[in-house]
Coordinates of C-alpha atoms and ligand atoms in Angstrom, one line a residue:
X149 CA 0.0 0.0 0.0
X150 CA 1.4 3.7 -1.0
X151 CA 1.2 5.7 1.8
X152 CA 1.5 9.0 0.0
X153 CA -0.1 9.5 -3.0
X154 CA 2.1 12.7 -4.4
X155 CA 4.3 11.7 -7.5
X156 CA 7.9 10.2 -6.3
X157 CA 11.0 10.5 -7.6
X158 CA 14.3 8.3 -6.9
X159 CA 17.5 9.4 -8.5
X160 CA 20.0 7.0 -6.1
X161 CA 18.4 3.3 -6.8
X162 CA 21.2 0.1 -7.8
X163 CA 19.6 -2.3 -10.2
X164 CA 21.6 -5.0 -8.6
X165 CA 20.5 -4.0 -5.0
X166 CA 16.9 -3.8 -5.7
X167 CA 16.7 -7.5 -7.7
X168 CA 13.3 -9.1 -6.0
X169 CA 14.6 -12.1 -4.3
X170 CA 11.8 -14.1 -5.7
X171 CA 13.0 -13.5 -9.2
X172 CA 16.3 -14.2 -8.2
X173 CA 16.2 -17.6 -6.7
X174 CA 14.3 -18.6 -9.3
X175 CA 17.3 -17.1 -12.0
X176 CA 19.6 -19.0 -9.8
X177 CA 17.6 -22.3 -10.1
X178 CA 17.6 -21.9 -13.7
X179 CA 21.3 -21.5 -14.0
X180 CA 22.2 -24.1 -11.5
X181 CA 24.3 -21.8 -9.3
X182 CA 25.4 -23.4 -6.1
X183 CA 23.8 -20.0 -4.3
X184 CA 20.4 -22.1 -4.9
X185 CA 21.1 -25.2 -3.0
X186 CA 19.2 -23.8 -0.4
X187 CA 15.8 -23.4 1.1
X188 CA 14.5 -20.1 -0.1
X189 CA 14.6 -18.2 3.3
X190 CA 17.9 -18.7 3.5
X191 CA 19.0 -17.8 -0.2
X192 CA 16.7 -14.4 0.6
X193 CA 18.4 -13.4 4.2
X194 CA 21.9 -13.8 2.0
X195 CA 20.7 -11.0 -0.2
X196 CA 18.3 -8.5 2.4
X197 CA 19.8 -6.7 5.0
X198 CA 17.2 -7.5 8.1
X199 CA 20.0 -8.1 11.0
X200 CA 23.0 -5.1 12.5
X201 CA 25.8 -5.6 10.4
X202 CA 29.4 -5.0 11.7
X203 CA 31.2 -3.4 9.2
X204 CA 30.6 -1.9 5.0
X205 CA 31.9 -5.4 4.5
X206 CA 29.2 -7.3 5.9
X207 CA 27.1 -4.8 3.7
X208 CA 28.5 -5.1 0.5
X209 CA 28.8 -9.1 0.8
X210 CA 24.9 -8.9 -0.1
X211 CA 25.8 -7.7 -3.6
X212 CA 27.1 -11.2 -4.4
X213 CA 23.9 -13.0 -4.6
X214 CA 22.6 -10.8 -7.2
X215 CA 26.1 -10.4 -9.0
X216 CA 26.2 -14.1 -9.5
X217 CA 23.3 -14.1 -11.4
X218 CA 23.3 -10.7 -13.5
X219 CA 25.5 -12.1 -15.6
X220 CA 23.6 -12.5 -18.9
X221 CA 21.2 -10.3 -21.0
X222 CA 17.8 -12.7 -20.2
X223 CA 18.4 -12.0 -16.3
X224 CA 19.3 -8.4 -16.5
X225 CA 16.4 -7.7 -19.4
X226 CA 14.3 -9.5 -16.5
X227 CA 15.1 -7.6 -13.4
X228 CA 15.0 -4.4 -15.2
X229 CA 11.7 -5.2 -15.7
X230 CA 10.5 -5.9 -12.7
X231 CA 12.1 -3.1 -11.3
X232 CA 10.2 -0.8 -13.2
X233 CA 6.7 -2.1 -13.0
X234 CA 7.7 -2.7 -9.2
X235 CA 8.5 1.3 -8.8
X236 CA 5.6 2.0 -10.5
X237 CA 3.3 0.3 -8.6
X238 CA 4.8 2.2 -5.3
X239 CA 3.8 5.0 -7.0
X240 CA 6.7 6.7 -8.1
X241 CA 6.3 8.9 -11.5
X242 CA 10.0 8.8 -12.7
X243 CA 13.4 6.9 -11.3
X244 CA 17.3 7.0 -12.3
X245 CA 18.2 3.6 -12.2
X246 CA 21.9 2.5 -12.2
X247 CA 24.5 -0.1 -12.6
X248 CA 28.0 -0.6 -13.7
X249 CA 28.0 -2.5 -17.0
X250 CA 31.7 -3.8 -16.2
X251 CA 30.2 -6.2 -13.4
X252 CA 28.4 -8.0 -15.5
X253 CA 30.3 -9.4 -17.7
X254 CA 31.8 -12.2 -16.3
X255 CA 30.0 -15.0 -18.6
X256 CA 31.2 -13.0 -21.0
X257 CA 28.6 -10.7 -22.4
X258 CA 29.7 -7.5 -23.7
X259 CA 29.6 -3.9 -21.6
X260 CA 27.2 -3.2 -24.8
X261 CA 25.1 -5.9 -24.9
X262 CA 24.6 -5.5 -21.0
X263 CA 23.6 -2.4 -21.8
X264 CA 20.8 -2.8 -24.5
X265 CA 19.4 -5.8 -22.3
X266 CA 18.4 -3.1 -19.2
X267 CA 17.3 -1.1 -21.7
X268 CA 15.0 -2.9 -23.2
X269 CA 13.8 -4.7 -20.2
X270 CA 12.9 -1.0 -18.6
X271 CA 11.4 0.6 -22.3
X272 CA 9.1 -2.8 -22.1
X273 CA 7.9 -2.1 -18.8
X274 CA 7.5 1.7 -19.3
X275 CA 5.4 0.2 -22.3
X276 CA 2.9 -1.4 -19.9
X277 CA 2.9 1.0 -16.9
X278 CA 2.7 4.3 -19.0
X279 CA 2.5 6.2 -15.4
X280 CA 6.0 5.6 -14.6
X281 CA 9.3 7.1 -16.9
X282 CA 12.7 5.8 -15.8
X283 CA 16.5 6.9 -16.9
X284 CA 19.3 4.9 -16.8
X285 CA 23.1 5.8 -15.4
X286 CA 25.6 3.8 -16.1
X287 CA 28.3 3.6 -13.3
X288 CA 31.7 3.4 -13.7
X289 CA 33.3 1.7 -10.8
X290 CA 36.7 2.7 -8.3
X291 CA 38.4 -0.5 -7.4
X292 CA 41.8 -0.8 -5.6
X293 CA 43.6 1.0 -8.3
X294 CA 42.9 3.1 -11.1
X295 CA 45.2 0.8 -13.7
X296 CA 42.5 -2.2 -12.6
X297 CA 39.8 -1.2 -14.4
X298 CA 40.7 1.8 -16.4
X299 CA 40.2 0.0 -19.7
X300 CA 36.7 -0.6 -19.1
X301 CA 35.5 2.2 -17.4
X302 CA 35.9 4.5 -20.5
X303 CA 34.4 1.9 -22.5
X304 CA 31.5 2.5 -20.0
X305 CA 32.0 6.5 -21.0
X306 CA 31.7 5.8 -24.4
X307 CA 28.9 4.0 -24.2
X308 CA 26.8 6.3 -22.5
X309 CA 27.9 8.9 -25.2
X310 CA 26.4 5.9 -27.5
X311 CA 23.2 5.6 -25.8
X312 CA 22.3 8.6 -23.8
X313 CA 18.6 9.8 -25.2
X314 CA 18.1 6.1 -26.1
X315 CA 17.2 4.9 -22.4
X316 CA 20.8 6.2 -20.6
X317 CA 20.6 9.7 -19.3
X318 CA 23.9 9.8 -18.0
X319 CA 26.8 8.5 -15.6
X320 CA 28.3 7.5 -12.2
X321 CA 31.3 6.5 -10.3
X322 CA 30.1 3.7 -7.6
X323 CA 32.3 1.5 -5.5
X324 CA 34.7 2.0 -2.7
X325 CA 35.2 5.7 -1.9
X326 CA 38.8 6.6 -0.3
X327 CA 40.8 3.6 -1.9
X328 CA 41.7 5.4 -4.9
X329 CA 41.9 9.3 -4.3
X330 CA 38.8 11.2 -6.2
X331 CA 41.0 13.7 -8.3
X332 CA 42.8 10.7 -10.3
X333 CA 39.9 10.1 -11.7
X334 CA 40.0 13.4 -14.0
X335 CA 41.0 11.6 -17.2
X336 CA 37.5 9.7 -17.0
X337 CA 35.2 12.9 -16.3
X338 CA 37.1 15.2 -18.8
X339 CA 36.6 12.7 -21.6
X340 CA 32.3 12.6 -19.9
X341 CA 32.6 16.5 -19.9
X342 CA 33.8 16.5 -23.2
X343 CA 31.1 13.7 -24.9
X344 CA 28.7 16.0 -23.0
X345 CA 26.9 13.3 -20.5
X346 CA 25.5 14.5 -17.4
X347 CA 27.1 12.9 -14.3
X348 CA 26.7 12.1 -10.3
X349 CA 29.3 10.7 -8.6
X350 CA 29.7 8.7 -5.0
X351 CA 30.9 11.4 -2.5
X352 CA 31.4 12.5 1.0
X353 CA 29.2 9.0 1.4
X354 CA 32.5 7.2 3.6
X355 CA 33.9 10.5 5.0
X356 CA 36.1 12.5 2.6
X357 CA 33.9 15.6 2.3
X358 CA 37.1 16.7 -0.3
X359 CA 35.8 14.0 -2.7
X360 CA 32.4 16.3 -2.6
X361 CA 34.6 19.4 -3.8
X362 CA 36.3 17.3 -6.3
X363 CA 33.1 15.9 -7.4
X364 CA 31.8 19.6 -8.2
X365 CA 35.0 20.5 -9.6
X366 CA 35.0 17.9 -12.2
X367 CA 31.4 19.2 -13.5
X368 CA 29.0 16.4 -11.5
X369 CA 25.6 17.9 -11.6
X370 CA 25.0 16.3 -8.2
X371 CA 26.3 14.0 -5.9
X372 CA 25.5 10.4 -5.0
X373 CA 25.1 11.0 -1.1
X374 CA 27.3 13.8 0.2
X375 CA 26.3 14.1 3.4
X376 CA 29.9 14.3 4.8
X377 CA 30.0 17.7 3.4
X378 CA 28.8 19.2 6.2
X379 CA 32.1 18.1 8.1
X380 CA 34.0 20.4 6.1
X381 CA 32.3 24.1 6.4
X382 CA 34.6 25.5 2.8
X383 CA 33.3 22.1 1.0
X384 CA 29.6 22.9 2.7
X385 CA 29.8 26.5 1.4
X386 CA 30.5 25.2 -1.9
X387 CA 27.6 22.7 -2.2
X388 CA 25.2 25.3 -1.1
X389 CA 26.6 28.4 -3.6
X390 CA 26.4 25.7 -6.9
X391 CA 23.4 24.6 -5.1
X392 CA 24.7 21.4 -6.5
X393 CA 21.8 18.7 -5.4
X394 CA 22.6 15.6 -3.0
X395 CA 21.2 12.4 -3.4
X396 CA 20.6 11.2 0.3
X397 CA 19.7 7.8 1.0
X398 CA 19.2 7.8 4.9
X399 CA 18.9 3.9 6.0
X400 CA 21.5 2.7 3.6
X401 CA 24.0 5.3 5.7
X402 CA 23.0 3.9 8.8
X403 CA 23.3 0.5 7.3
X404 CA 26.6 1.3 6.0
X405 CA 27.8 3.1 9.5
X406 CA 28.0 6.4 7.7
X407 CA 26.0 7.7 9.5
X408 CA 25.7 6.7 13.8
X409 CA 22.5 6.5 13.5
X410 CA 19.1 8.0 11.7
X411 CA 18.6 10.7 14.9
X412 CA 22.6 12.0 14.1
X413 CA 22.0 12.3 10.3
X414 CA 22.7 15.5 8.6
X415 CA 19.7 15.7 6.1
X416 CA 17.6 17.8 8.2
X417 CA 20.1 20.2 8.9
X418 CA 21.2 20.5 5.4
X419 CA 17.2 20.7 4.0
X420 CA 17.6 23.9 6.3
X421 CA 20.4 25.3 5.1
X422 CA 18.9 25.5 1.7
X423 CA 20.7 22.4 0.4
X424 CA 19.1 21.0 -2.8
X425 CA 18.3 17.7 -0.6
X426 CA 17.3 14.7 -2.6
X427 CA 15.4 11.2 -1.0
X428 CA 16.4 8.6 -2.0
X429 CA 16.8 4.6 -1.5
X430 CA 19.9 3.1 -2.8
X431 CA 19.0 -0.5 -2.4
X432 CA 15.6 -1.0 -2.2
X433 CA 15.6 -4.8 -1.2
X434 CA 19.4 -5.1 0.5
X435 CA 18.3 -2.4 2.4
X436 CA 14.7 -3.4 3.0
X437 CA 13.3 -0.3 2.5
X438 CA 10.7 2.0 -0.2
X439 CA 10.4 5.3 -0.6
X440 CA 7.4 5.3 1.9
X441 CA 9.0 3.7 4.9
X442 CA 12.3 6.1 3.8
X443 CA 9.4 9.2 4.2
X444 CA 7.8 7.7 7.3
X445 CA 11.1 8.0 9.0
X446 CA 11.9 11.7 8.2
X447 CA 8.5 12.5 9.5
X448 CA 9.2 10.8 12.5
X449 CA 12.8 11.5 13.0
X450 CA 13.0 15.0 11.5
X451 CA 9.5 16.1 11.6
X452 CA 9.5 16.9 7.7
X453 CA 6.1 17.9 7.1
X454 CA 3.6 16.1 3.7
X455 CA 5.2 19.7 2.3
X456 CA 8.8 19.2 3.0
X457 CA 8.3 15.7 1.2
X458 CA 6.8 17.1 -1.7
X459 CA 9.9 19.8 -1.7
X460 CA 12.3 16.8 -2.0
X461 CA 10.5 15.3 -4.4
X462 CA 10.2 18.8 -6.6
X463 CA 14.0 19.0 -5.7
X464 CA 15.0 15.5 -6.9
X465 CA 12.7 16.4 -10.7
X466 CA 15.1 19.8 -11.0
X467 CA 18.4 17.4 -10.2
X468 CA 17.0 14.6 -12.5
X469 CA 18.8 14.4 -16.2
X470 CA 15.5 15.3 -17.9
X471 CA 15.1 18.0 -20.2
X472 CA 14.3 20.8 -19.4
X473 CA 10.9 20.4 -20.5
X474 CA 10.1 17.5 -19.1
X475 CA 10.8 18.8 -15.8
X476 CA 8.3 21.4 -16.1
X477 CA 5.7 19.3 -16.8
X478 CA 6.6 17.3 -13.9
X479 CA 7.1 20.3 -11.5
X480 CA 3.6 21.2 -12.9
X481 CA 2.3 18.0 -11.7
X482 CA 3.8 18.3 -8.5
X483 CA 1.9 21.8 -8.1
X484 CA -1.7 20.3 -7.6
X485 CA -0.4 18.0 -4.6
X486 CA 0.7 20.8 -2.3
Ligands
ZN773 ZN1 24.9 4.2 -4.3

């Protein structure tokens, strides 16, 4: 059941953390993955976060369930899919959906025709639920080094260049923030600024609030989290001058010991400072949560008002990577709810 009926927006939502675990043991079943060999409770708790974890670690084990299966077009055409007529019938009006090509691969599938397959599976979906309009970002990833993985995340560059307007509407850096310091990742968002594809990137979600300023430097239009920007008062003043939006995702910081706890999180205190604060839910099913439940706790926690939600939402449509008039007509829509 929705619980509020205004039209919602996610811009921070992982394909692979948001695969229904249904779907996925079935996938697995099919494909005769050892993961299976077990009752379907247990196959489920390995990939939904229900129990205090101890570290990131513990956190970002969850991802291997779904990354053992998403590694062919059928299941990643599938959970695209679902995804979309699943976020549609929570009510939400438009989503930025992303994933890193480059993990998916394994079986050896292209970066390309990992691509086309979300793609399609999200255009067929938008077919039947015509309420609901999604984007997709592709993510390029940070991994212990930049050499690792350099290769393939331009090739992730390029073919968001290739497909952006065709179902991509731009890119991301994901992965482990602090390993590999922001600012040697300039080759890869030159080349982006250059092709011309709008871009978020992972920042200030660890700590580093420098990675935030680097971030905005490089010419991200927002940032994936951010809320460690507040630790740094020059970085903060720069987020709120640029006004540059931050897509918060409250539980998954908790989750993620980013943040203490929900009471100590700075998204309150940055909604007041005239931050362009975005709600969001990272990983819908390793973090066991919606959009609603994320709403239920600001208005518990924080005491945001049915208003303040429909602000964030308004906020998220004028950080999305929609034209420009598209976001009217959405902003227009939004009008009649307040
Ligand atoms: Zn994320």
């Amino acid at each position: 059941m929705n619980r509020y009926d205004f039209p919602k927006v996610d811009l921070h939502l992982h394909l692979d953390g948001s695969v229904n675990p249904k779907s996925a043991y079935e996938m697995a079943k099919e494909r005769k993955l050892l993961i299976a060999d077990v009752p379907f409770e247990q196959f489920r708790k390995g990939m939904v976060l229900e129990e205090e974890i101890e570290s990131l670690y513990d956190y970002l084990k969850k991802f291997d369930v779904p990354t053992a299966i998403l590694q062919d077009t059928e299941a990643l055409e599938r959970v695209s899919f679902e995804l979309v007529l699943h976020l549609a019938d929570l009510g939400l009006c438009y989503a930025e959906i992303r994933f890193a090509p480059q993990l998916h691969t394994k079986k050896g599938c292209t970066q390309r025709e990992i691509v086309e397959s979300v793609i399609r599976g999200a255009k067929r979906a938008m077919q039947q639920k015509t309420t609901i309009q999604v984007g997709i970002l592709l993510c390029t990833m940070t991994l212990m080094t930049v050499e690792q993985n350099q290769k393939e995340n331009l090739e992730t560059v390029e073919l968001a260049k290739e497909f952006l307007g065709q179902g991509v509407v731009g890119l991301d850096m994901a992965g482990a923030e602090g390993i590999v310091p922001l600012i040697k990742r300039k080759p890869l968002f030159s080349r982006a600024k250059e092709l011309n594809i709008p871009f978020t990137i992972h920042a200030g979600e660890v700590e580093c609030a420098e990675n935030v300023k680097t971030a905005i430097e490089f010419g991200a239009r927002r940032i994936g989290h951010g809320h460690h920007c507040i630790d740094d008062a020059n970085v903060l003043r720069l987020v709120l001058e640029t006004k540059t939006p931050l897509e918060i995702c409250i539980t998954s910081n908790i989750q993620c010991k980013n943040q203490p706890s929900y009471e100590a999180h700075p998204i309150k205190l940055l909604y007041e400072m005239g931050a362009a604060v975005t709600m969001n839910t990272d990983n819908m099913v390793l973090s066991n949560v919606t959009l609603d439940s994320e709403y239920a706790i600001a208005q518990k926690v924080y005491g945001f008002t049915r208003l303040d939600l429909i602000t964030l939402n308004e906020n998220s449509i004028r950080a999305s990577f929609l034209s420009e008039a598209e976001k009217a007509d959405y902003l227009n829509r939004m009008k009649s709810y307040r």
